[in-house]
Amino acid sequence: MNEYLLMFADAVFGFFALFVLVKVLGKTQISSLTPFDFISAIILGELVGNALFEKESGIPEIAFLVVVWGLLLYITEVVTQKFKGSRAVLEGRPSIVIHKGHLIYDVLKENRLDIDELQHLLRSKDVFSIEEVEYAVLEVDGTISVLKKPDYQTPTNSDLNVSPTPVKLGRTIVSDGEVLWDNLKEANLSKKWLEEELHKQNIAAVEDVFYAEWQENQQKLFTMLYHNKK
């Protein structure tokens, strides 16, 4: 029984230690995962995992591993910020795979990227034909950035001489049949207003709504009901 309690304590401590480490290192460690970050995450998980299942290891050993590895990652981040030359080695550098509408074969080969993979990445950017692309840059985290040819670019308000309107975020009001009262209050809306809006859309109860969003720009409530695949 004592062994299970010790394992439970080690697991809980390891969880919170890693959680704190991620918070300290910042969101960029997760949002833009470079190959170095990926390897670091695997090694850190392996170190903590081994410490959890080693009978001789406990909370002090896990804490030591997390602190040491956290310091190494922090030092690496400081080095890349202070010395620009180290960034290419530790983080890698972006690669131009399409230049002025032409595929750069040696860059694709260097990054072990074939045409099918490139097309997949382009489709994730709503580009379904390579002909539309003027420049494409393969980022260090494996994503791709695209600049379309002028003929395929979406015109902006300034291109059309249209006066811009203020942009406001949509606010979730109902999620999975439950009202998010904080969001409703922040939008200066009331329960009575919500019931009236749902009634206008022939919705009997909030519980029937899977998702509802207050679109302040258009001054309307967008709702989605529960629908099954059939």
CSV table of C-alpha atoms in Angstrom, one decimal:
chain,number,residue,atom,x,y,z
A,1,MET,CA,0.0,0.0,0.0
A,2,ASN,CA,2.8,2.4,0.9
A,3,GLU,CA,4.4,1.8,-2.5
A,4,TYR,CA,1.2,2.9,-4.3
A,5,LEU,CA,1.0,6.0,-2.1
A,6,LEU,CA,4.6,6.9,-3.0
A,7,MET,CA,3.9,6.3,-6.7
A,8,PHE,CA,0.8,8.5,-6.4
A,9,ALA,CA,2.8,11.3,-4.7
A,10,ASP,CA,5.6,11.1,-7.3
A,11,ALA,CA,3.1,11.2,-10.2
A,12,VAL,CA,1.2,14.2,-8.7
A,13,PHE,CA,4.5,16.1,-8.0
A,14,GLY,CA,5.8,15.3,-11.5
A,15,PHE,CA,2.6,16.5,-13.1
A,16,PHE,CA,2.7,19.9,-11.3
A,17,ALA,CA,6.5,20.2,-11.8
A,18,LEU,CA,6.1,19.9,-15.5
A,19,PHE,CA,3.1,22.2,-15.5
A,20,VAL,CA,5.1,24.9,-13.7
A,21,LEU,CA,8.0,24.3,-16.1
A,22,VAL,CA,5.8,24.9,-19.2
A,23,LYS,CA,4.4,28.0,-17.6
A,24,VAL,CA,7.9,29.4,-16.9
A,25,LEU,CA,9.3,28.6,-20.3
A,26,GLY,CA,6.3,30.3,-22.0
A,27,LYS,CA,3.6,29.4,-24.6
A,28,THR,CA,6.0,29.6,-27.5
A,29,GLN,CA,7.5,26.3,-26.4
A,30,ILE,CA,4.2,24.6,-27.3
A,31,SER,CA,2.8,26.8,-30.2
A,32,SER,CA,6.0,26.7,-32.3
A,33,LEU,CA,7.6,23.4,-31.6
A,34,THR,CA,11.0,23.2,-33.3
A,35,PRO,CA,12.9,19.9,-33.7
A,36,PHE,CA,15.0,20.8,-30.7
A,37,ASP,CA,12.0,21.5,-28.6
A,38,PHE,CA,10.4,18.2,-29.7
A,39,ILE,CA,13.5,16.2,-28.7
A,40,SER,CA,13.7,18.1,-25.4
A,41,ALA,CA,10.1,17.3,-24.6
A,42,ILE,CA,10.6,13.6,-25.3
A,43,ILE,CA,13.8,13.4,-23.1
A,44,LEU,CA,12.1,15.3,-20.3
A,45,GLY,CA,9.2,12.9,-20.3
A,46,GLU,CA,11.5,9.9,-20.4
A,47,LEU,CA,13.5,11.3,-17.4
A,48,VAL,CA,10.4,11.9,-15.3
A,49,GLY,CA,8.9,8.6,-16.4
A,50,ASN,CA,12.0,6.6,-15.4
A,51,ALA,CA,12.1,8.5,-12.1
A,52,LEU,CA,8.5,7.6,-11.4
A,53,PHE,CA,9.0,3.8,-11.8
A,54,GLU,CA,12.4,3.5,-10.2
A,55,LYS,CA,11.9,2.3,-6.6
A,56,GLU,CA,15.0,4.2,-5.4
A,57,SER,CA,13.8,7.5,-6.9
A,58,GLY,CA,11.3,9.8,-5.3
A,59,ILE,CA,10.2,13.4,-5.3
A,60,PRO,CA,13.7,14.9,-4.7
A,61,GLU,CA,15.1,13.0,-7.7
A,62,ILE,CA,12.1,14.1,-9.9
A,63,ALA,CA,12.5,17.7,-8.7
A,64,PHE,CA,16.2,17.6,-9.5
A,65,LEU,CA,15.7,16.3,-13.0
A,66,VAL,CA,13.0,18.8,-13.8
A,67,VAL,CA,15.0,21.8,-12.4
A,68,VAL,CA,18.2,20.8,-14.3
A,69,TRP,CA,16.4,20.2,-17.6
A,70,GLY,CA,14.4,23.4,-17.1
A,71,LEU,CA,17.6,25.3,-16.6
A,72,LEU,CA,19.2,23.9,-19.7
A,73,LEU,CA,16.1,24.8,-21.8
A,74,TYR,CA,16.1,28.3,-20.2
A,75,ILE,CA,19.8,28.8,-20.9
A,76,THR,CA,19.2,27.7,-24.5
A,77,GLU,CA,16.5,30.3,-24.9
A,78,VAL,CA,18.7,33.0,-23.5
A,79,VAL,CA,21.5,32.0,-25.8
A,80,THR,CA,19.3,32.1,-28.9
A,81,GLN,CA,18.0,35.6,-27.8
A,82,LYS,CA,21.5,37.0,-27.1
A,83,PHE,CA,23.4,35.5,-29.9
A,84,LYS,CA,21.7,35.5,-33.3
A,85,GLY,CA,24.2,33.2,-34.9
A,86,SER,CA,23.1,30.3,-32.6
A,87,ARG,CA,19.5,30.4,-33.7
A,88,ALA,CA,20.2,28.6,-37.0
A,89,VAL,CA,21.9,25.8,-35.1
A,90,LEU,CA,19.5,25.4,-32.2
A,91,GLU,CA,16.2,26.4,-33.8
A,92,GLY,CA,16.8,26.0,-37.6
A,93,ARG,CA,15.9,28.6,-40.2
A,94,PRO,CA,13.0,29.0,-42.6
A,95,SER,CA,13.4,27.6,-46.1
A,96,ILE,CA,11.9,29.1,-49.3
A,97,VAL,CA,10.4,26.2,-51.2
A,98,ILE,CA,8.6,28.2,-53.8
A,99,HIS,CA,10.4,31.3,-55.2
A,100,LYS,CA,8.7,33.6,-57.7
A,101,GLY,CA,6.3,30.8,-58.6
A,102,HIS,CA,9.0,28.2,-59.1
A,103,LEU,CA,9.5,25.1,-57.0
A,104,ILE,CA,13.1,25.0,-55.6
A,105,TYR,CA,13.9,21.3,-56.0
A,106,ASP,CA,17.2,21.3,-53.9
A,107,VAL,CA,15.5,23.0,-51.0
A,108,LEU,CA,12.6,20.4,-51.1
A,109,LYS,CA,15.2,17.6,-51.2
A,110,GLU,CA,17.2,19.2,-48.4
A,111,ASN,CA,14.1,19.3,-46.2
A,112,ARG,CA,13.0,15.8,-47.2
A,113,LEU,CA,9.7,17.3,-48.5
A,114,ASP,CA,8.0,15.6,-51.5
A,115,ILE,CA,5.3,17.2,-53.7
A,116,ASP,CA,2.4,15.3,-51.9
A,117,GLU,CA,3.5,16.7,-48.5
A,118,LEU,CA,3.9,20.2,-50.0
A,119,GLN,CA,0.4,20.1,-51.5
A,120,HIS,CA,-1.0,18.9,-48.1
A,121,LEU,CA,0.7,21.9,-46.4
A,122,LEU,CA,-0.6,24.3,-49.0
A,123,ARG,CA,-4.2,23.0,-48.7
A,124,SER,CA,-4.0,23.8,-45.0
A,125,LYS,CA,-3.5,27.4,-46.1
A,126,ASP,CA,-6.5,27.2,-48.5
A,127,VAL,CA,-4.3,26.9,-51.6
A,128,PHE,CA,-5.4,24.0,-53.9
A,129,SER,CA,-3.1,24.7,-56.8
A,130,ILE,CA,0.7,25.4,-56.8
A,131,GLU,CA,0.0,27.8,-59.7
A,132,GLU,CA,-1.5,30.3,-57.2
A,133,VAL,CA,1.7,30.6,-55.1
A,134,GLU,CA,4.3,33.3,-55.6
A,135,TYR,CA,6.3,32.5,-52.5
A,136,ALA,CA,6.1,29.6,-50.0
A,137,VAL,CA,8.3,29.4,-46.9
A,138,LEU,CA,8.7,26.2,-44.8
A,139,GLU,CA,8.9,27.4,-41.2
A,140,VAL,CA,11.1,25.8,-38.5
A,141,ASP,CA,8.1,24.2,-36.8
A,142,GLY,CA,7.1,22.4,-40.0
A,143,THR,CA,4.2,24.7,-41.0
A,144,ILE,CA,4.2,26.7,-44.2
A,145,SER,CA,3.6,30.4,-44.9
A,146,VAL,CA,2.2,31.4,-48.3
A,147,LEU,CA,2.2,34.6,-50.4
A,148,LYS,CA,-0.1,34.2,-53.3
A,149,LYS,CA,0.3,35.7,-56.8
A,150,PRO,CA,-1.5,39.1,-57.2
A,151,ASP,CA,-4.2,37.5,-59.4
A,152,TYR,CA,-5.1,35.1,-56.6
A,153,GLN,CA,-5.0,37.5,-53.6
A,154,THR,CA,-8.1,38.5,-51.8
A,155,PRO,CA,-8.7,42.3,-52.2
A,156,THR,CA,-8.6,44.3,-49.0
A,157,ASN,CA,-10.8,47.2,-48.0
A,158,SER,CA,-8.1,49.6,-49.0
A,159,ASP,CA,-7.9,48.1,-52.4
A,160,LEU,CA,-11.7,48.5,-52.9
A,161,ASN,CA,-11.8,52.0,-51.2
A,162,VAL,CA,-14.2,50.7,-48.6
A,163,SER,CA,-14.4,52.3,-45.2
A,164,PRO,CA,-13.3,49.7,-42.6
A,165,THR,CA,-15.7,48.7,-39.8
A,166,PRO,CA,-14.7,47.9,-36.3
A,167,VAL,CA,-13.8,44.3,-35.8
A,168,LYS,CA,-15.2,42.5,-32.7
A,169,LEU,CA,-14.8,39.0,-31.5
A,170,GLY,CA,-17.7,36.6,-31.4
A,171,ARG,CA,-18.6,35.7,-27.8
A,172,THR,CA,-19.7,32.1,-26.9
A,173,ILE,CA,-23.0,32.3,-25.0
A,174,VAL,CA,-24.1,28.6,-24.9
A,175,SER,CA,-21.8,25.6,-25.0
A,176,ASP,CA,-23.1,22.1,-25.0
A,177,GLY,CA,-26.5,23.1,-23.6
A,178,GLU,CA,-25.2,25.3,-20.8
A,179,VAL,CA,-25.3,29.1,-20.6
A,180,LEU,CA,-21.9,30.8,-20.0
A,181,TRP,CA,-23.2,33.4,-17.6
A,182,ASP,CA,-19.9,35.3,-17.4
A,183,ASN,CA,-19.8,35.8,-21.2
A,184,LEU,CA,-23.5,36.8,-21.2
A,185,LYS,CA,-22.9,39.4,-18.5
A,186,GLU,CA,-19.7,40.8,-20.2
A,187,ALA,CA,-21.7,41.3,-23.4
A,188,ASN,CA,-24.3,43.3,-21.4
A,189,LEU,CA,-27.0,40.7,-22.2
A,190,SER,CA,-29.6,39.1,-19.9
A,191,LYS,CA,-31.2,35.8,-19.4
A,192,LYS,CA,-34.5,37.3,-20.6
A,193,TRP,CA,-32.9,38.5,-23.8
A,194,LEU,CA,-31.4,35.1,-24.5
A,195,GLU,CA,-34.8,33.4,-24.0
A,196,GLU,CA,-36.4,35.8,-26.4
A,197,GLU,CA,-33.7,35.3,-29.0
A,198,LEU,CA,-34.1,31.6,-28.8
A,199,HIS,CA,-37.8,31.9,-29.1
A,200,LYS,CA,-37.4,34.0,-32.3
A,201,GLN,CA,-35.5,31.0,-33.7
A,202,ASN,CA,-38.2,28.5,-32.6
A,203,ILE,CA,-35.9,27.0,-30.0
A,204,ALA,CA,-37.8,25.9,-26.9
A,205,ALA,CA,-35.0,25.6,-24.4
A,206,VAL,CA,-31.3,26.3,-23.9
A,207,GLU,CA,-30.7,22.6,-23.4
A,208,ASP,CA,-31.5,22.1,-27.1
A,209,VAL,CA,-28.7,24.3,-28.2
A,210,PHE,CA,-25.3,22.8,-28.8
A,211,TYR,CA,-23.5,26.1,-29.4
A,212,ALA,CA,-24.6,29.7,-29.5
A,213,GLU,CA,-22.4,32.8,-30.3
A,214,TRP,CA,-23.2,36.4,-29.9
A,215,GLN,CA,-21.9,38.2,-33.0
A,216,GLU,CA,-21.7,41.8,-31.9
A,217,ASN,CA,-20.7,43.1,-35.4
A,218,GLN,CA,-23.9,41.8,-36.9
A,219,GLN,CA,-26.0,42.2,-33.7
A,220,LYS,CA,-27.3,38.6,-34.0
A,221,LEU,CA,-27.2,35.3,-32.1
A,222,PHE,CA,-25.8,32.5,-34.1
A,223,THR,CA,-27.1,29.1,-32.9
A,224,MET,CA,-26.3,25.4,-33.7
A,225,LEU,CA,-28.5,22.6,-32.5
A,226,TYR,CA,-27.6,19.0,-31.7
A,227,HIS,CA,-27.3,17.0,-34.9
A,228,ASN,CA,-26.2,13.4,-35.3
A,229,LYS,CA,-24.3,11.9,-38.2
A,230,LYS,CA,-27.4,10.1,-39.5
